[in-house]
PDB file of C-alpha atoms and ligand atoms in Angstrom:
ATOM      1  CA  MET A 131       0.000   0.000   0.000  1.00 94.00           C
ATOM      2  CA  ASN A 132       1.147   3.523  -0.752  1.00 97.00           C
ATOM      3  CA  LEU A 133       0.020   6.408   1.430  1.00 98.00           C
ATOM      4  CA  SER A 134       0.397   9.711  -0.314  1.00 98.00           C
ATOM      5  CA  VAL A 135       0.321  13.114   1.363  1.00 98.00           C
ATOM      6  CA  ASP A 136       0.309  15.801  -1.282  1.00 98.00           C
ATOM      7  CA  ARG A 137       0.906  19.489  -0.579  1.00 98.00           C
ATOM      8  CA  LEU A 138      -1.134  19.224   2.603  1.00 98.00           C
ATOM      9  CA  SER A 139      -1.780  22.477   4.465  1.00 98.00           C
ATOM     10  CA  LYS A 140      -3.782  23.662   7.431  1.00 98.00           C
ATOM     11  CA  GLN A 141      -4.282  27.289   8.259  1.00 98.00           C
ATOM     12  CA  TYR A 142      -5.920  28.578  11.424  1.00 96.00           C
ATOM     13  CA  LYS A 143      -6.711  32.262  11.067  1.00 93.00           C
ATOM     14  CA  ASN A 144      -3.204  33.741  10.841  1.00 92.00           C
ATOM     15  CA  LYS A 145      -1.369  30.535  11.848  1.00 95.00           C
ATOM     16  CA  ILE A 146      -0.196  28.034   9.240  1.00 97.00           C
ATOM     17  CA  ALA A 147       0.062  24.855  11.318  1.00 98.00           C
ATOM     18  CA  VAL A 148       0.931  22.582   8.380  1.00 98.00           C
ATOM     19  CA  ASP A 149       2.564  24.141   5.356  1.00 98.00           C
ATOM     20  CA  ARG A 150       2.453  22.269   2.012  1.00 98.00           C
ATOM     21  CA  ILE A 151       3.782  18.978   3.308  1.00 98.00           C
ATOM     22  CA  SER A 152       4.264  16.159   0.791  1.00 98.00           C
ATOM     23  CA  PHE A 153       5.582  12.628   1.325  1.00 97.00           C
ATOM     24  CA  ASN A 154       4.822   9.012   0.534  1.00 97.00           C
ATOM     25  CA  LEU A 155       4.809   6.110   2.936  1.00 96.00           C
ATOM     26  CA  THR A 156       4.899   2.389   2.288  1.00 95.00           C
ATOM     27  CA  ASP A 157       4.825  -0.531   4.702  1.00 94.00           C
ATOM     28  CA  GLY A 158       7.206  -0.064   7.584  1.00 93.00           C
ATOM     29  CA  VAL A 159       7.608   2.131  10.627  1.00 93.00           C
ATOM     30  CA  THR A 160       8.087   5.872  10.232  1.00 95.00           C
ATOM     31  CA  GLY A 161       8.762   8.244  13.095  1.00 94.00           C
ATOM     32  CA  LEU A 162       7.503  11.817  13.026  1.00 95.00           C
ATOM     33  CA  LEU A 163       9.768  14.065  15.049  1.00 93.00           C
ATOM     34  CA  GLY A 164       9.207  17.703  15.893  1.00 92.00           C
ATOM     35  CA  ALA A 165       9.110  20.151  18.770  1.00 91.00           C
ATOM     36  CA  ASN A 166       5.967  21.270  20.619  1.00 93.00           C
ATOM     37  CA  GLY A 167       3.723  23.097  18.181  1.00 95.00           C
ATOM     38  CA  ALA A 168       5.595  21.883  15.077  1.00 96.00           C
ATOM     39  CA  GLY A 169       2.353  20.586  13.553  1.00 97.00           C
ATOM     40  CA  LYS A 170       2.536  16.835  14.258  1.00 97.00           C
ATOM     41  CA  THR A 171      -0.967  16.462  15.671  1.00 97.00           C
ATOM     42  CA  THR A 172      -2.491  18.686  12.996  1.00 98.00           C
ATOM     43  CA  LEU A 173      -0.830  16.594  10.277  1.00 98.00           C
ATOM     44  CA  MET A 174      -1.923  13.294  11.829  1.00 98.00           C
ATOM     45  CA  ARG A 175      -5.499  14.448  12.342  1.00 97.00           C
ATOM     46  CA  MET A 176      -5.701  15.351   8.657  1.00 98.00           C
ATOM     47  CA  MET A 177      -4.213  11.952   7.759  1.00 98.00           C
ATOM     48  CA  SER A 178      -6.910  10.323   9.911  1.00 97.00           C
ATOM     49  CA  GLY A 179      -9.767  12.161   8.269  1.00 96.00           C
ATOM     50  CA  ILE A 180     -10.946  13.947  11.396  1.00 94.00           C
ATOM     51  CA  LEU A 181      -9.627  17.376  10.395  1.00 97.00           C
ATOM     52  CA  ASN A 182     -10.248  18.862   6.980  1.00 97.00           C
ATOM     53  CA  PRO A 183      -7.181  20.333   5.316  1.00 98.00           C
ATOM     54  CA  THR A 184      -7.155  23.894   4.015  1.00 98.00           C
ATOM     55  CA  SER A 185      -5.626  22.447   0.855  1.00 98.00           C
ATOM     56  CA  GLY A 186      -3.876  19.349  -0.392  1.00 98.00           C
ATOM     57  CA  SER A 187      -4.809  15.690  -0.223  1.00 98.00           C
ATOM     58  CA  VAL A 188      -4.240  12.375   1.536  1.00 98.00           C
ATOM     59  CA  THR A 189      -4.826   9.128  -0.373  1.00 98.00           C
ATOM     60  CA  ALA A 190      -4.055   5.448   0.167  1.00 98.00           C
ATOM     61  CA  ASP A 191      -3.618   3.638  -3.153  1.00 97.00           C
ATOM     62  CA  GLY A 192      -5.772   6.425  -4.560  1.00 97.00           C
ATOM     63  CA  ILE A 193      -8.482   6.100  -1.886  1.00 98.00           C
ATOM     64  CA  PRO A 194      -9.227   9.554  -0.425  1.00 98.00           C
ATOM     65  CA  VAL A 195      -8.968  10.062   3.336  1.00 98.00           C
ATOM     66  CA  GLN A 196     -12.563  11.301   3.568  1.00 95.00           C
ATOM     67  CA  THR A 197     -14.039   7.928   2.539  1.00 95.00           C
ATOM     68  CA  GLU A 198     -15.464   5.000   4.478  1.00 92.00           C
ATOM     69  CA  GLU A 199     -13.084   2.779   2.537  1.00 95.00           C
ATOM     70  CA  TYR A 200     -10.073   4.679   3.914  1.00 96.00           C
ATOM     71  CA  ARG A 201     -11.482   4.579   7.436  1.00 93.00           C
ATOM     72  CA  ALA A 202     -11.744   0.798   7.224  1.00 92.00           C
ATOM     73  CA  LEU A 203      -7.987   0.693   6.595  1.00 95.00           C
ATOM     74  CA  LEU A 204      -7.137   3.053   9.432  1.00 96.00           C
ATOM     75  CA  GLY A 205      -6.185   2.670  13.075  1.00 96.00           C
ATOM     76  CA  TYR A 206      -5.649   5.897  15.002  1.00 96.00           C
ATOM     77  CA  LEU A 207      -4.469   6.794  18.477  1.00 94.00           C
ATOM     78  CA  PRO A 208      -5.184  10.467  19.193  1.00 94.00           C
ATOM     79  CA  GLN A 209      -2.790  12.430  21.382  1.00 92.00           C
ATOM     80  CA  ASP A 210      -5.641  13.367  23.695  1.00 83.00           C
ATOM     81  CA  PHE A 211      -6.967   9.828  23.797  1.00 80.00           C
ATOM     82  CA  GLY A 212     -10.383   9.993  25.411  1.00 77.00           C
ATOM     83  CA  TYR A 213     -11.507   6.871  27.190  1.00 80.00           C
ATOM     84  CA  TYR A 214     -14.609   5.881  29.050  1.00 87.00           C
ATOM     85  CA  PRO A 215     -13.611   5.870  32.726  1.00 88.00           C
ATOM     86  CA  GLU A 216     -16.409   3.550  33.864  1.00 93.00           C
ATOM     87  CA  PHE A 217     -15.608   0.951  31.212  1.00 96.00           C
ATOM     88  CA  THR A 218     -13.259  -1.879  31.941  1.00 97.00           C
ATOM     89  CA  ALA A 219     -10.355  -2.335  29.522  1.00 96.00           C
ATOM     90  CA  ARG A 220     -12.105  -5.357  28.003  1.00 97.00           C
ATOM     91  CA  GLU A 221     -15.444  -3.546  27.617  1.00 96.00           C
ATOM     92  CA  PHE A 222     -13.789  -0.563  26.013  1.00 96.00           C
ATOM     93  CA  VAL A 223     -11.838  -2.508  23.384  1.00 96.00           C
ATOM     94  CA  GLN A 224     -14.957  -4.575  22.588  1.00 95.00           C
ATOM     95  CA  TYR A 225     -16.972  -1.390  22.327  1.00 94.00           C
ATOM     96  CA  ILE A 226     -14.552   0.115  19.802  1.00 93.00           C
ATOM     97  CA  ALA A 227     -14.634  -3.148  17.850  1.00 94.00           C
ATOM     98  CA  ALA A 228     -18.437  -2.959  17.749  1.00 92.00           C
ATOM     99  CA  LEU A 229     -18.270   0.658  16.562  1.00 89.00           C
ATOM    100  CA  LYS A 230     -16.000  -0.468  13.754  1.00 89.00           C
ATOM    101  CA  GLY A 231     -18.579  -3.034  12.710  1.00 88.00           C
ATOM    102  CA  ILE A 232     -16.670  -6.142  13.725  1.00 92.00           C
ATOM    103  CA  GLU A 233     -18.879  -9.171  14.328  1.00 94.00           C
ATOM    104  CA  LYS A 234     -19.345 -10.105  18.010  1.00 93.00           C
ATOM    105  CA  LYS A 235     -17.474 -13.401  18.235  1.00 95.00           C
ATOM    106  CA  LYS A 236     -14.584 -12.027  16.237  1.00 95.00           C
ATOM    107  CA  ALA A 237     -14.537  -8.853  18.350  1.00 95.00           C
ATOM    108  CA  LYS A 238     -14.291 -10.904  21.538  1.00 96.00           C
ATOM    109  CA  ASN A 239     -11.375 -12.952  20.248  1.00 96.00           C
ATOM    110  CA  LYS A 240      -9.611  -9.897  18.916  1.00 96.00           C
ATOM    111  CA  THR A 241     -10.067  -8.084  22.230  1.00 97.00           C
ATOM    112  CA  GLU A 242      -8.458 -10.916  24.190  1.00 97.00           C
ATOM    113  CA  GLU A 243      -5.599 -11.117  21.709  1.00 96.00           C
ATOM    114  CA  LEU A 244      -4.946  -7.366  21.888  1.00 96.00           C
ATOM    115  CA  LEU A 245      -5.184  -7.139  25.686  1.00 97.00           C
ATOM    116  CA  GLU A 246      -2.567  -9.873  25.801  1.00 95.00           C
ATOM    117  CA  THR A 247      -0.445  -8.038  23.242  1.00 92.00           C
ATOM    118  CA  VAL A 248      -0.390  -4.804  25.240  1.00 91.00           C
ATOM    119  CA  GLY A 249       0.027  -6.608  28.554  1.00 92.00           C
ATOM    120  CA  LEU A 250      -3.362  -5.808  30.071  1.00 95.00           C
ATOM    121  CA  SER A 251      -4.916  -9.290  30.276  1.00 97.00           C
ATOM    122  CA  ASP A 252      -4.449  -9.377  34.042  1.00 97.00           C
ATOM    123  CA  VAL A 253      -6.413  -6.172  34.519  1.00 98.00           C
ATOM    124  CA  ALA A 254      -8.940  -6.631  31.710  1.00 97.00           C
ATOM    125  CA  ASN A 255     -11.854  -6.433  34.150  1.00 97.00           C
ATOM    126  CA  LYS A 256     -10.643  -3.343  35.969  1.00 97.00           C
ATOM    127  CA  LYS A 257     -12.108   0.048  35.224  1.00 97.00           C
ATOM    128  CA  ILE A 258      -9.957   2.288  33.067  1.00 95.00           C
ATOM    129  CA  LYS A 259     -10.269   5.112  35.599  1.00 94.00           C
ATOM    130  CA  THR A 260      -8.158   3.074  38.017  1.00 95.00           C
ATOM    131  CA  PHE A 261      -5.308   2.755  35.489  1.00 94.00           C
ATOM    132  CA  SER A 262      -1.988   4.579  35.442  1.00 90.00           C
ATOM    133  CA  GLY A 263      -1.187   6.887  32.523  1.00 86.00           C
ATOM    134  CA  GLY A 264       0.890   4.230  30.795  1.00 87.00           C
ATOM    135  CA  MET A 265      -1.854   1.618  31.194  1.00 91.00           C
ATOM    136  CA  LYS A 266      -4.425   3.982  29.678  1.00 91.00           C
ATOM    137  CA  GLN A 267      -2.020   4.569  26.819  1.00 89.00           C
ATOM    138  CA  ARG A 268      -1.865   0.809  26.243  1.00 91.00           C
ATOM    139  CA  VAL A 269      -5.660   0.633  26.106  1.00 94.00           C
ATOM    140  CA  GLY A 270      -5.375   3.346  23.444  1.00 94.00           C
ATOM    141  CA  ILE A 271      -2.881   1.316  21.450  1.00 93.00           C
ATOM    142  CA  ALA A 272      -5.108  -1.780  21.686  1.00 95.00           C
ATOM    143  CA  GLN A 273      -8.209   0.066  20.440  1.00 95.00           C
ATOM    144  CA  ALA A 274      -6.246   1.407  17.444  1.00 96.00           C
ATOM    145  CA  LEU A 275      -5.510  -2.177  16.376  1.00 96.00           C
ATOM    146  CA  VAL A 276      -8.963  -3.790  16.514  1.00 96.00           C
ATOM    147  CA  ASN A 277      -9.546  -3.714  12.754  1.00 95.00           C
ATOM    148  CA  ASP A 278      -6.048  -4.942  11.795  1.00 95.00           C
ATOM    149  CA  PRO A 279      -5.272  -1.579  10.190  1.00 96.00           C
ATOM    150  CA  LYS A 280      -3.169  -1.321   7.052  1.00 97.00           C
ATOM    151  CA  ILE A 281      -2.499   2.285   8.072  1.00 98.00           C
ATOM    152  CA  LEU A 282      -1.706   2.869  11.725  1.00 97.00           C
ATOM    153  CA  ILE A 283      -1.319   6.439  12.966  1.00 97.00           C
ATOM    154  CA  LEU A 284      -0.202   6.913  16.567  1.00 96.00           C
ATOM    155  CA  ASP A 285       0.143  10.375  18.101  1.00 96.00           C
ATOM    156  CA  GLU A 286       2.761  10.145  20.856  1.00 94.00           C
ATOM    157  CA  PRO A 287       2.117   6.489  21.654  1.00 91.00           C
ATOM    158  CA  THR A 288       5.158   6.171  23.928  1.00 90.00           C
ATOM    159  CA  ALA A 289       4.172   9.075  26.189  1.00 87.00           C
ATOM    160  CA  GLY A 290       3.895   7.672  29.704  1.00 84.00           C
ATOM    161  CA  LEU A 291       5.274   4.229  28.913  1.00 86.00           C
ATOM    162  CA  ASP A 292       7.925   2.858  31.228  1.00 88.00           C
ATOM    163  CA  PRO A 293      11.130   1.358  29.753  1.00 88.00           C
ATOM    164  CA  LYS A 294       9.760  -2.188  29.730  1.00 87.00           C
ATOM    165  CA  GLU A 295       6.582  -1.088  27.976  1.00 85.00           C
ATOM    166  CA  ARG A 296       8.633   0.923  25.510  1.00 86.00           C
ATOM    167  CA  VAL A 297      10.445  -2.254  24.487  1.00 87.00           C
ATOM    168  CA  ARG A 298       7.159  -4.125  24.212  1.00 85.00           C
ATOM    169  CA  PHE A 299       5.705  -1.331  22.103  1.00 87.00           C
ATOM    170  CA  ARG A 300       8.771  -1.252  19.862  1.00 86.00           C
ATOM    171  CA  ASN A 301       8.496  -4.994  19.182  1.00 88.00           C
ATOM    172  CA  LEU A 302       4.782  -4.713  18.559  1.00 88.00           C
ATOM    173  CA  ILE A 303       5.001  -1.978  15.955  1.00 90.00           C
ATOM    174  CA  ALA A 304       8.016  -3.571  14.289  1.00 90.00           C
ATOM    175  CA  GLU A 305       5.794  -6.613  13.761  1.00 89.00           C
ATOM    176  CA  ILE A 306       2.868  -4.545  12.500  1.00 91.00           C
ATOM    177  CA  GLY A 307       5.209  -2.583  10.239  1.00 92.00           C
ATOM    178  CA  LYS A 308       6.016  -5.750   8.298  1.00 93.00           C
ATOM    179  CA  THR A 309       2.598  -5.656   6.660  1.00 94.00           C
ATOM    180  CA  SER A 310       1.260  -2.161   7.378  1.00 96.00           C
ATOM    181  CA  ILE A 311       2.125   1.503   7.229  1.00 97.00           C
ATOM    182  CA  VAL A 312       2.905   2.733  10.736  1.00 96.00           C
ATOM    183  CA  LEU A 313       3.411   6.426  11.482  1.00 97.00           C
ATOM    184  CA  PHE A 314       4.021   7.550  15.032  1.00 95.00           C
ATOM    185  CA  SER A 315       4.945  10.909  16.492  1.00 95.00           C
ATOM    186  CA  THR A 316       7.313  11.513  19.349  1.00 91.00           C
ATOM    187  CA  HIS A 317       9.562  14.089  20.975  1.00 86.00           C
ATOM    188  CA  ILE A 318      11.949  11.392  22.018  1.00 83.00           C
ATOM    189  CA  VAL A 319      14.926  11.009  19.728  1.00 83.00           C
ATOM    190  CA  SER A 320      15.797   7.543  21.035  1.00 81.00           C
ATOM    191  CA  ASP A 321      12.292   6.311  20.100  1.00 82.00           C
ATOM    192  CA  ILE A 322      13.195   7.090  16.493  1.00 81.00           C
ATOM    193  CA  GLU A 323      16.620   5.502  16.721  1.00 78.00           C
ATOM    194  CA  HIS A 324      15.215   2.327  18.222  1.00 76.00           C
ATOM    195  CA  ILE A 325      11.856   1.982  16.535  1.00 77.00           C
ATOM    196  CA  ALA A 326      11.690   3.721  13.185  1.00 72.00           C
ATOM    197  CA  GLY A 327      13.418   2.754   9.967  1.00 78.00           C
ATOM    198  CA  ASN A 328      12.232   5.930   8.389  1.00 89.00           C
ATOM    199  CA  LEU A 329      12.098   9.490   9.675  1.00 91.00           C
ATOM    200  CA  LEU A 330      10.035  12.592   9.009  1.00 94.00           C
ATOM    201  CA  MET A 331      11.046  15.746  10.790  1.00 93.00           C
ATOM    202  CA  ILE A 332       8.871  18.860  10.885  1.00 95.00           C
ATOM    203  CA  ARG A 333       9.541  22.361  12.083  1.00 94.00           C
ATOM    204  CA  ASP A 334       7.010  25.212  12.020  1.00 95.00           C
ATOM    205  CA  GLY A 335       4.664  23.168   9.865  1.00 97.00           C
ATOM    206  CA  GLN A 336       7.258  22.352   7.236  1.00 97.00           C
ATOM    207  CA  LEU A 337       8.907  19.064   6.408  1.00 96.00           C
ATOM    208  CA  ILE A 338      12.624  19.557   6.979  1.00 93.00           C
ATOM    209  CA  TYR A 339      13.898  15.993   6.754  1.00 90.00           C
ATOM    210  CA  GLU A 340      12.560  12.876   5.099  1.00 91.00           C
ATOM    211  CA  GLY A 341      14.297   9.575   4.708  1.00 87.00           C
ATOM    212  CA  LYS A 342      16.118   6.788   6.370  1.00 81.00           C
ATOM    213  CA  TRP A 343      17.993   7.528   9.518  1.00 72.00           C
ATOM    214  CA  ASP A 344      21.296   5.819   9.900  1.00 68.00           C
ATOM    215  CA  ASN A 345      24.206   6.455  12.198  1.00 61.00           C
ATOM    216  CA  GLN A 346      26.374   7.323   9.203  1.00 56.00           C
ATOM    217  CA  LYS A 347      24.788  10.740   9.338  1.00 63.00           C
ATOM    218  CA  GLY A 348      26.017  11.216  12.856  1.00 68.00           C
ATOM    219  CA  ASP A 349      24.073  11.645  15.995  1.00 77.00           C
ATOM    220  CA  LEU A 350      20.327  12.214  15.607  1.00 80.00           C
ATOM    221  CA  GLU A 351      20.048  14.030  18.910  1.00 82.00           C
ATOM    222  CA  GLN A 352      22.745  16.454  17.820  1.00 82.00           C
ATOM    223  CA  PHE A 353      21.051  16.959  14.437  1.00 79.00           C
ATOM    224  CA  TYR A 354      17.759  17.588  16.209  1.00 81.00           C
ATOM    225  CA  MET A 355      19.311  20.141  18.553  1.00 82.00           C
ATOM    226  CA  GLU A 356      20.906  21.941  15.623  1.00 80.00           C
ATOM    227  CA  GLU A 357      17.620  22.039  13.714  1.00 78.00           C
ATOM    228  CA  PHE A 358      15.490  23.103  16.665  1.00 75.00           C
ATOM    229  CA  GLY A 359      18.034  25.248  18.423  1.00 69.00           C
TER     230      GLY A 359
HETATM  231  N1  LIG B 612      -7.605  24.508  16.675  1.00 67.73           N
HETATM  232  C1  LIG B 612      -6.555  25.332  16.565  1.00 67.73           C
HETATM  233  N2  LIG B 612      -6.708  26.662  16.424  1.00 67.73           N
HETATM  234  C2  LIG B 612      -5.648  27.492  16.286  1.00 67.73           C
HETATM  235  N3  LIG B 612      -4.376  27.077  16.287  1.00 67.73           N
HETATM  236  C3  LIG B 612      -4.145  25.766  16.425  1.00 67.73           C
HETATM  237  C4  LIG B 612      -5.208  24.816  16.572  1.00 67.73           C
HETATM  238  N4  LIG B 612      -4.669  23.583  16.689  1.00 67.73           N
HETATM  239  C5  LIG B 612      -3.337  23.750  16.624  1.00 67.73           C
HETATM  240  N5  LIG B 612      -3.019  25.053  16.470  1.00 67.73           N
HETATM  241  C6  LIG B 612      -1.663  25.589  16.339  1.00 67.73           C
HETATM  242  O1  LIG B 612      -1.005  24.906  15.291  1.00 67.73           O
HETATM  243  C7  LIG B 612       0.358  24.659  15.628  1.00 67.73           C
HETATM  244  C8  LIG B 612       0.644  23.174  15.542  1.00 67.73           C
HETATM  245  O2  LIG B 612      -0.022  22.494  16.606  1.00 67.73           O
HETATM  246  P1  LIG B 612       0.037  20.923  16.784  1.00 67.73           P
HETATM  247  O3  LIG B 612      -0.847  20.568  17.913  1.00 67.73           O
HETATM  248  O4  LIG B 612      -0.237  20.286  15.473  1.00 67.73           O
HETATM  249  O5  LIG B 612       1.576  20.685  17.168  1.00 67.73           O
HETATM  250  P2  LIG B 612       2.311  19.386  17.724  1.00 67.73           P
HETATM  251  O6  LIG B 612       3.550  19.235  16.905  1.00 67.73           O
HETATM  252  O7  LIG B 612       1.381  18.252  17.775  1.00 67.73           O
HETATM  253  O8  LIG B 612       2.742  19.815  19.201  1.00 67.73           O
HETATM  254  P3  LIG B 612       2.932  18.912  20.535  1.00 67.73           P
HETATM  255  O9  LIG B 612       4.286  18.283  20.402  1.00 67.73           O
HETATM  256  O10 LIG B 612       2.911  19.911  21.632  1.00 67.73           O
HETATM  257  O11 LIG B 612       1.817  17.928  20.600  1.00 67.73           O
HETATM  258  C9  LIG B 612       0.584  25.266  17.008  1.00 67.73           C
HETATM  259  O12 LIG B 612       1.109  26.543  16.855  1.00 67.73           O
HETATM  260  C10 LIG B 612      -0.817  25.335  17.578  1.00 67.73           C
HETATM  261  O13 LIG B 612      -0.913  26.402  18.485  1.00 67.73           O
HETATM  262 MG1  LIG B 613       0.740  17.017  19.234  1.00 67.73          MG
END
């Protein structure tokens, strides 16, 4: 699958949050790196079809982002992941599966599989409101995976994860990246170095680096500090 972002822009009154960004993604894991306010969330919301661009387009093998067909391919973890505090982890993931039109038996099996994957099987019957930040984040990752997305967009998925969970997450998305497009945003340079084969870097709404990251180019942290001052 080829995900194409073409001259995508978003303007809020006098603020251009995303400024004519173009890139293509294929299967594999891509990290989106940028400082606070760089435009990561705005870009990802447009790529998830929940925010209309001012101009430009997003298509997956020619399928426009605004369509039901695109949505069926998509898994999305918002930065401000809202959850239902009175739901248990199991209820919530099943609920999202139902919303996505997955048949009941299949939804149940998928829920158990995903709770296991994100390490929440033990607490599946506990209410989400009793969870730590990192545990809530893992519920968010599980719900993004219920429809086996071919396009997975994760807005700061590692925020709040402890080192062990970071490793688990890294292994999980490496696996998913074998057969899907995975784009995740982060502020953490080492997340990119450890998780992503491919890097997008944005500053003030503009794409300033696109491509593979390898140590040949030197130290990513140093490059980042130079670019973001
Ligand atoms: N609804 C809005 N109205 C006006 N300005 C907005 C709106 N949403 C975002 N912005 C502005 O657009 C710019 C990009 O914001 P965005 O949330 O996309 O950045 P980000 O890279 O996700 O930042 P962070 O790392 O803090 O999550 C910021 O200057 C922000 O203030
Ligand atoms: Mg953001």
